[in-house]
mmCIF file of C-alpha atoms in Angstrom:
data_model
loop_
_atom_site.group_PDB
_atom_site.id
_atom_site.type_symbol
_atom_site.label_atom_id
_atom_site.label_comp_id
_atom_site.label_asym_id
_atom_site.label_seq_id
_atom_site.Cartn_x
_atom_site.Cartn_y
_atom_site.Cartn_z
ATOM 1 C CA UNK X 1 1.213 -3.205 -12.806
ATOM 2 C CA UNK X 2 -0.352 -6.615 -14.192
ATOM 3 C CA UNK X 3 -3.812 -6.565 -15.700
ATOM 4 C CA UNK X 4 -5.789 -9.382 -15.569
ATOM 5 C CA UNK X 5 -8.899 -10.732 -17.707
ATOM 6 C CA UNK X 6 -11.142 -13.722 -17.133
ATOM 7 C CA UNK X 7 -10.545 -16.194 -19.725
ATOM 8 C CA UNK X 8 -11.326 -19.705 -18.396
ATOM 9 C CA UNK X 9 -13.486 -21.046 -15.790
ATOM 10 C CA UNK X 10 -12.692 -20.510 -12.194
ATOM 11 C CA UNK X 11 -10.796 -23.084 -10.087
ATOM 12 C CA UNK X 12 -10.778 -23.375 -6.306
ATOM 13 C CA UNK X 13 -7.511 -22.053 -4.577
ATOM 14 C CA UNK X 14 -6.221 -22.006 -1.153
ATOM 15 C CA UNK X 15 -3.214 -20.332 0.306
ATOM 16 C CA UNK X 16 -0.660 -22.163 2.515
ATOM 17 C CA UNK X 17 -0.740 -21.399 6.203
ATOM 18 C CA UNK X 18 0.639 -18.244 7.526
ATOM 19 C CA UNK X 19 2.137 -17.036 10.685
ATOM 20 C CA UNK X 20 2.025 -18.921 14.073
ATOM 21 C CA UNK X 21 -1.945 -19.966 13.635
ATOM 22 C CA UNK X 22 -1.448 -22.466 11.306
ATOM 23 C CA UNK X 23 -4.587 -21.678 9.578
ATOM 24 C CA UNK X 24 -4.830 -21.078 5.567
ATOM 25 C CA UNK X 25 -5.904 -17.973 4.307
ATOM 26 C CA UNK X 26 -9.073 -18.577 2.081
ATOM 27 C CA UNK X 27 -8.556 -16.855 -1.384
ATOM 28 C CA UNK X 28 -10.848 -15.888 -4.081
ATOM 29 C CA UNK X 29 -10.934 -18.567 -6.853
ATOM 30 C CA UNK X 30 -7.839 -18.677 -8.942
ATOM 31 C CA UNK X 31 -7.917 -18.603 -12.841
ATOM 32 C CA UNK X 32 -5.495 -18.921 -15.394
ATOM 33 C CA UNK X 33 -5.510 -15.443 -16.638
ATOM 34 C CA UNK X 34 -2.861 -13.725 -19.098
ATOM 35 C CA UNK X 35 -0.996 -11.051 -17.499
ATOM 36 C CA UNK X 36 -0.415 -7.718 -19.550
ATOM 37 C CA UNK X 37 1.774 -5.031 -18.136
ATOM 38 C CA UNK X 38 1.448 -1.064 -18.318
ATOM 39 C CA UNK X 39 4.679 0.205 -18.857
ATOM 40 C CA UNK X 40 6.025 1.899 -15.589
ATOM 41 C CA UNK X 41 9.577 2.507 -14.140
ATOM 42 C CA UNK X 42 11.675 4.473 -11.478
ATOM 43 C CA UNK X 43 10.124 7.728 -12.608
ATOM 44 C CA UNK X 44 7.635 7.150 -9.948
ATOM 45 C CA UNK X 45 10.028 7.624 -7.266
ATOM 46 C CA UNK X 46 11.027 10.926 -8.801
ATOM 47 C CA UNK X 47 7.968 12.570 -10.189
ATOM 48 C CA UNK X 48 4.859 11.405 -8.256
ATOM 49 C CA UNK X 49 2.244 13.510 -9.805
ATOM 50 C CA UNK X 50 3.625 13.058 -13.389
ATOM 51 C CA UNK X 51 3.937 9.363 -13.036
ATOM 52 C CA UNK X 52 0.380 8.857 -11.222
ATOM 53 C CA UNK X 53 -1.053 11.093 -14.297
ATOM 54 C CA UNK X 54 0.610 9.046 -16.648
ATOM 55 C CA UNK X 55 -0.443 5.274 -15.176
ATOM 56 C CA UNK X 56 -3.998 6.926 -14.919
ATOM 57 C CA UNK X 57 -4.124 7.932 -18.604
ATOM 58 C CA UNK X 58 -2.693 4.754 -19.936
ATOM 59 C CA UNK X 59 -4.873 2.614 -17.418
ATOM 60 C CA UNK X 60 -8.175 4.571 -18.884
ATOM 61 C CA UNK X 61 -6.885 3.884 -22.899
ATOM 62 C CA UNK X 62 -6.319 0.311 -22.171
ATOM 63 C CA UNK X 63 -9.101 -0.854 -19.635
ATOM 64 C CA UNK X 64 -12.684 -0.447 -19.080
ATOM 65 C CA UNK X 65 -12.657 -1.264 -15.522
ATOM 66 C CA UNK X 66 -11.046 -1.614 -12.434
ATOM 67 C CA UNK X 67 -11.715 -4.199 -9.762
ATOM 68 C CA UNK X 68 -8.911 -4.172 -7.440
ATOM 69 C CA UNK X 69 -6.209 -1.670 -6.814
ATOM 70 C CA UNK X 70 -3.250 -2.620 -4.415
ATOM 71 C CA UNK X 71 -0.921 0.308 -3.407
ATOM 72 C CA UNK X 72 2.345 -1.342 -2.604
ATOM 73 C CA UNK X 73 4.985 0.842 -3.817
ATOM 74 C CA UNK X 74 7.387 1.855 -1.004
ATOM 75 C CA UNK X 75 10.864 3.008 -0.122
ATOM 76 C CA UNK X 76 12.745 2.431 3.294
ATOM 77 C CA UNK X 77 14.846 4.645 5.378
ATOM 78 C CA UNK X 78 16.683 6.345 2.698
ATOM 79 C CA UNK X 79 18.774 9.139 3.139
ATOM 80 C CA UNK X 80 17.170 12.752 3.078
ATOM 81 C CA UNK X 81 16.074 13.301 -0.707
ATOM 82 C CA UNK X 82 13.132 15.054 -2.575
ATOM 83 C CA UNK X 83 11.165 13.882 -5.239
ATOM 84 C CA UNK X 84 11.165 16.285 -8.290
ATOM 85 C CA UNK X 85 7.870 17.348 -7.273
ATOM 86 C CA UNK X 86 9.684 18.716 -3.854
ATOM 87 C CA UNK X 87 8.242 16.072 -1.810
ATOM 88 C CA UNK X 88 10.334 14.303 1.090
ATOM 89 C CA UNK X 89 11.045 10.852 -0.470
ATOM 90 C CA UNK X 90 9.530 8.469 2.070
ATOM 91 C CA UNK X 91 6.406 10.645 2.456
ATOM 92 C CA UNK X 92 6.044 11.111 -1.093
ATOM 93 C CA UNK X 93 6.469 7.686 -2.530
ATOM 94 C CA UNK X 94 4.853 5.755 0.420
ATOM 95 C CA UNK X 95 1.744 8.098 0.801
ATOM 96 C CA UNK X 96 1.382 10.721 -1.505
ATOM 97 C CA UNK X 97 1.692 8.571 -4.517
ATOM 98 C CA UNK X 98 -0.750 6.300 -3.338
ATOM 99 C CA UNK X 99 -3.083 9.202 -2.387
ATOM 100 C CA UNK X 100 -2.986 10.655 -5.751
ATOM 101 C CA UNK X 101 -3.294 7.408 -7.903
ATOM 102 C CA UNK X 102 -6.074 6.151 -5.799
ATOM 103 C CA UNK X 103 -8.107 9.372 -6.130
ATOM 104 C CA UNK X 104 -7.573 9.430 -9.910
ATOM 105 C CA UNK X 105 -8.909 5.946 -10.274
ATOM 106 C CA UNK X 106 -11.955 6.567 -7.904
ATOM 107 C CA UNK X 107 -14.281 6.842 -10.802
ATOM 108 C CA UNK X 108 -13.289 3.813 -12.297
ATOM 109 C CA UNK X 109 -13.269 1.847 -9.164
ATOM 110 C CA UNK X 110 -16.866 2.945 -8.487
ATOM 111 C CA UNK X 111 -18.200 2.111 -11.633
ATOM 112 C CA UNK X 112 -16.610 -1.409 -11.310
ATOM 113 C CA UNK X 113 -18.290 -2.003 -7.846
ATOM 114 C CA UNK X 114 -18.137 -4.114 -6.065
ATOM 115 C CA UNK X 115 -14.404 -3.213 -6.132
ATOM 116 C CA UNK X 116 -11.567 -2.973 -3.692
ATOM 117 C CA UNK X 117 -8.484 -0.862 -2.665
ATOM 118 C CA UNK X 118 -5.923 -2.317 -0.478
ATOM 119 C CA UNK X 119 -3.064 -0.127 1.014
ATOM 120 C CA UNK X 120 0.292 -1.976 2.221
ATOM 121 C CA UNK X 121 1.037 -0.237 5.453
ATOM 122 C CA UNK X 122 3.639 -1.776 8.291
ATOM 123 C CA UNK X 123 3.558 -2.490 11.982
ATOM 124 C CA UNK X 124 6.220 0.216 12.140
ATOM 125 C CA UNK X 125 3.231 2.780 12.026
ATOM 126 C CA UNK X 126 3.427 2.322 15.874
ATOM 127 C CA UNK X 127 6.633 4.690 15.946
ATOM 128 C CA UNK X 128 5.262 7.495 13.738
ATOM 129 C CA UNK X 129 3.325 10.676 14.588
ATOM 130 C CA UNK X 130 1.861 12.991 11.841
ATOM 131 C CA UNK X 131 3.582 16.553 12.457
ATOM 132 C CA UNK X 132 1.680 18.876 10.488
ATOM 133 C CA UNK X 133 4.236 21.526 10.681
ATOM 134 C CA UNK X 134 6.726 19.502 9.149
ATOM 135 C CA UNK X 135 5.442 16.925 6.701
ATOM 136 C CA UNK X 136 8.208 17.377 4.172
ATOM 137 C CA UNK X 137 10.855 17.176 6.919
ATOM 138 C CA UNK X 138 12.368 20.641 6.166
ATOM 139 C CA UNK X 139 13.222 21.214 9.802
ATOM 140 C CA UNK X 140 14.413 17.928 10.798
ATOM 141 C CA UNK X 141 14.798 14.372 9.247
ATOM 142 C CA UNK X 142 15.088 11.130 10.907
ATOM 143 C CA UNK X 143 14.806 8.137 8.285
ATOM 144 C CA UNK X 144 13.338 5.747 10.493
ATOM 145 C CA UNK X 145 10.685 8.213 11.910
ATOM 146 C CA UNK X 146 9.736 9.161 8.670
ATOM 147 C CA UNK X 147 9.213 5.638 7.220
ATOM 148 C CA UNK X 148 6.730 5.074 10.490
ATOM 149 C CA UNK X 149 5.097 8.470 9.597
ATOM 150 C CA UNK X 150 4.586 7.667 6.077
ATOM 151 C CA UNK X 151 3.252 3.853 7.246
ATOM 152 C CA UNK X 152 0.998 5.635 9.879
ATOM 153 C CA UNK X 153 -0.279 7.827 7.019
ATOM 154 C CA UNK X 154 -1.540 5.012 4.958
ATOM 155 C CA UNK X 155 -3.506 3.473 7.736
ATOM 156 C CA UNK X 156 -5.148 6.943 8.077
ATOM 157 C CA UNK X 157 -5.711 7.498 4.526
ATOM 158 C CA UNK X 158 -7.386 4.236 4.160
ATOM 159 C CA UNK X 159 -9.657 4.529 7.168
ATOM 160 C CA UNK X 160 -10.379 8.118 5.759
ATOM 161 C CA UNK X 161 -11.164 6.879 2.098
ATOM 162 C CA UNK X 162 -13.317 4.139 3.621
ATOM 163 C CA UNK X 163 -15.510 6.529 5.178
ATOM 164 C CA UNK X 164 -15.704 8.470 2.211
ATOM 165 C CA UNK X 165 -16.568 5.352 0.023
ATOM 166 C CA UNK X 166 -19.507 4.091 2.427
ATOM 167 C CA UNK X 167 -22.255 2.768 0.288
ATOM 168 C CA UNK X 168 -20.488 3.086 -2.921
ATOM 169 C CA UNK X 169 -19.369 -0.843 -3.015
ATOM 170 C CA UNK X 170 -15.971 0.032 -2.798
ATOM 171 C CA UNK X 171 -14.114 -1.292 0.056
ATOM 172 C CA UNK X 172 -10.727 -0.051 1.459
ATOM 173 C CA UNK X 173 -8.351 -2.080 3.925
ATOM 174 C CA UNK X 174 -4.557 -1.670 4.884
ATOM 175 C CA UNK X 175 -2.204 -4.416 6.089
ATOM 176 C CA UNK X 176 0.949 -5.396 7.440
ATOM 177 C CA UNK X 177 2.879 -7.758 4.980
ATOM 178 C CA UNK X 178 5.539 -8.888 7.683
ATOM 179 C CA UNK X 179 9.062 -8.642 7.197
ATOM 180 C CA UNK X 180 9.927 -9.931 3.766
ATOM 181 C CA UNK X 181 12.849 -10.782 1.877
ATOM 182 C CA UNK X 182 12.919 -7.879 -0.853
ATOM 183 C CA UNK X 183 15.396 -5.055 -1.910
ATOM 184 C CA UNK X 184 13.306 -2.767 0.183
ATOM 185 C CA UNK X 185 15.945 -2.478 2.819
ATOM 186 C CA UNK X 186 18.664 -1.376 0.338
ATOM 187 C CA UNK X 187 19.446 1.766 2.133
ATOM 188 C CA UNK X 188 20.139 0.037 5.570
ATOM 189 C CA UNK X 189 23.684 -0.124 6.098
ATOM 190 C CA UNK X 190 24.749 -3.307 7.993
ATOM 191 C CA UNK X 191 28.461 -3.915 9.025
ATOM 192 C CA UNK X 192 30.455 -5.874 6.628
ATOM 193 C CA UNK X 193 31.072 -8.516 9.141
ATOM 194 C CA UNK X 194 27.592 -8.896 10.271
ATOM 195 C CA UNK X 195 26.204 -9.603 6.875
ATOM 196 C CA UNK X 196 26.723 -13.206 6.974
ATOM 197 C CA UNK X 197 24.567 -13.489 10.255
ATOM 198 C CA UNK X 198 21.943 -11.140 8.787
ATOM 199 C CA UNK X 199 21.689 -13.248 5.924
ATOM 200 C CA UNK X 200 21.343 -16.459 7.761
ATOM 201 C CA UNK X 201 18.639 -14.733 10.000
ATOM 202 C CA UNK X 202 16.748 -13.451 6.924
ATOM 203 C CA UNK X 203 16.463 -16.717 5.042
ATOM 204 C CA UNK X 204 15.567 -18.262 8.406
ATOM 205 C CA UNK X 205 12.947 -15.866 9.605
ATOM 206 C CA UNK X 206 11.959 -13.508 7.172
ATOM 207 C CA UNK X 207 9.044 -14.180 4.560
ATOM 208 C CA UNK X 208 9.420 -14.984 1.026
ATOM 209 C CA UNK X 209 7.754 -12.512 -1.589
ATOM 210 C CA UNK X 210 5.060 -15.041 -2.271
ATOM 211 C CA UNK X 211 4.492 -15.347 1.638
ATOM 212 C CA UNK X 212 4.447 -11.462 2.022
ATOM 213 C CA UNK X 213 2.000 -11.172 -0.648
ATOM 214 C CA UNK X 214 -0.558 -13.060 0.772
ATOM 215 C CA UNK X 215 -2.325 -10.969 2.927
ATOM 216 C CA UNK X 216 -2.645 -8.354 0.064
ATOM 217 C CA UNK X 217 -4.020 -11.186 -2.119
ATOM 218 C CA UNK X 218 -6.396 -12.149 0.618
ATOM 219 C CA UNK X 219 -7.986 -8.607 0.950
ATOM 220 C CA UNK X 220 -8.013 -8.181 -2.997
ATOM 221 C CA UNK X 221 -9.964 -11.431 -3.478
ATOM 222 C CA UNK X 222 -11.152 -13.616 -0.711
ATOM 223 C CA UNK X 223 -15.070 -13.707 -0.333
ATOM 224 C CA UNK X 224 -14.058 -13.694 3.505
ATOM 225 C CA UNK X 225 -13.651 -10.174 3.510
ATOM 226 C CA UNK X 226 -16.450 -9.120 0.994
ATOM 227 C CA UNK X 227 -17.960 -5.781 2.462
ATOM 228 C CA UNK X 228 -15.406 -5.614 4.974
ATOM 229 C CA UNK X 229 -13.994 -1.861 4.982
ATOM 230 C CA UNK X 230 -11.612 0.392 7.106
ATOM 231 C CA UNK X 231 -9.793 -2.259 8.746
ATOM 232 C CA UNK X 232 -6.107 -3.113 9.461
ATOM 233 C CA UNK X 233 -4.967 -6.881 8.908
ATOM 234 C CA UNK X 234 -1.849 -8.858 9.369
ATOM 235 C CA UNK X 235 -1.324 -12.700 8.169
ATOM 236 C CA UNK X 236 -5.003 -12.715 6.814
ATOM 237 C CA UNK X 237 -6.333 -11.665 10.179
ATOM 238 C CA UNK X 238 -7.907 -8.419 11.402
ATOM 239 C CA UNK X 239 -5.790 -6.411 14.166
ATOM 240 C CA UNK X 240 -6.421 -3.874 16.554
ATOM 241 C CA UNK X 241 -4.730 -0.464 15.943
ATOM 242 C CA UNK X 242 -3.169 2.003 18.396
ATOM 243 C CA UNK X 243 -5.347 5.032 19.116
ATOM 244 C CA UNK X 244 -3.361 7.046 16.812
ATOM 245 C CA UNK X 245 -4.028 5.316 13.929
ATOM 246 C CA UNK X 246 -7.817 5.660 14.495
ATOM 247 C CA UNK X 247 -8.143 9.362 15.120
ATOM 248 C CA UNK X 248 -10.606 10.825 12.668
ATOM 249 C CA UNK X 249 -9.814 14.373 12.874
ATOM 250 C CA UNK X 250 -6.177 13.735 11.894
ATOM 251 C CA UNK X 251 -7.085 11.402 9.062
ATOM 252 C CA UNK X 252 -9.418 14.228 7.846
ATOM 253 C CA UNK X 253 -6.910 16.899 8.142
ATOM 254 C CA UNK X 254 -4.005 14.820 6.792
ATOM 255 C CA UNK X 255 -6.803 14.390 3.687
ATOM 256 C CA UNK X 256 -7.009 18.029 3.185
ATOM 257 C CA UNK X 257 -3.469 18.821 3.312
ATOM 258 C CA UNK X 258 -2.484 15.778 1.248
ATOM 259 C CA UNK X 259 -5.131 17.129 -1.531
ATOM 260 C CA UNK X 260 -3.425 20.347 -1.950
ATOM 261 C CA UNK X 261 0.050 18.979 -1.933
ATOM 262 C CA UNK X 262 -0.539 16.671 -4.879
ATOM 263 C CA UNK X 263 -2.806 19.453 -6.730
ATOM 264 C CA UNK X 264 -6.145 18.252 -6.499
ATOM 265 C CA UNK X 265 -7.508 21.078 -4.385
ATOM 266 C CA UNK X 266 -5.743 24.281 -4.589
#
């Protein structure tokens, strides 16, 4: 987690073009700020609750304010496994970890308003469903479905949080970063003979990490989206959602159950 603080006058910055539109993303003014890291490690993937509390307390000790929170942790189509908290790994890391950490930091975000929360989702949310009878995949597990479900949960969480934060000066938006060349797909098994072709395709068509981060940075810093909340973006543009991602009743039920699962409500 990089922590930045202003030390020098601001300078204008404009992102390079994204997507097929050819239009640049107008980002917030760029400043040469130092970055200081708060220690974190793979403990997040194993102990969601302990890591979130650890980060929260560490941050409070070091920082008096929080202007932007970007929820970007993720795991993709892993074999069935659980965190030490007992959560199915994809639902735990991709949704519950973000849910808990954001709620712990809400007081600081409100006190720092105007502030922003950005939730990284995926277009694969379209293939997910929220099955409240088996959120932890105890009955059945399909790694692709469970990833899509966690990404749908990201959007429902962001929309419900935006509703709850109306009038506070804190905005919440979610996004699809695109297909990015990272190690997120390390659990995807590609046949040995197909790997050269896959590598060629990824280098030709996948986004670089810098390109993949641009919509997150745009939502975190651009004056273009000042005051915008509860929306979903791709390539720095607002996109329409499927009806299931705009179901307020499901979003509220998911919120209530998530509160119980992470121990915010008993």
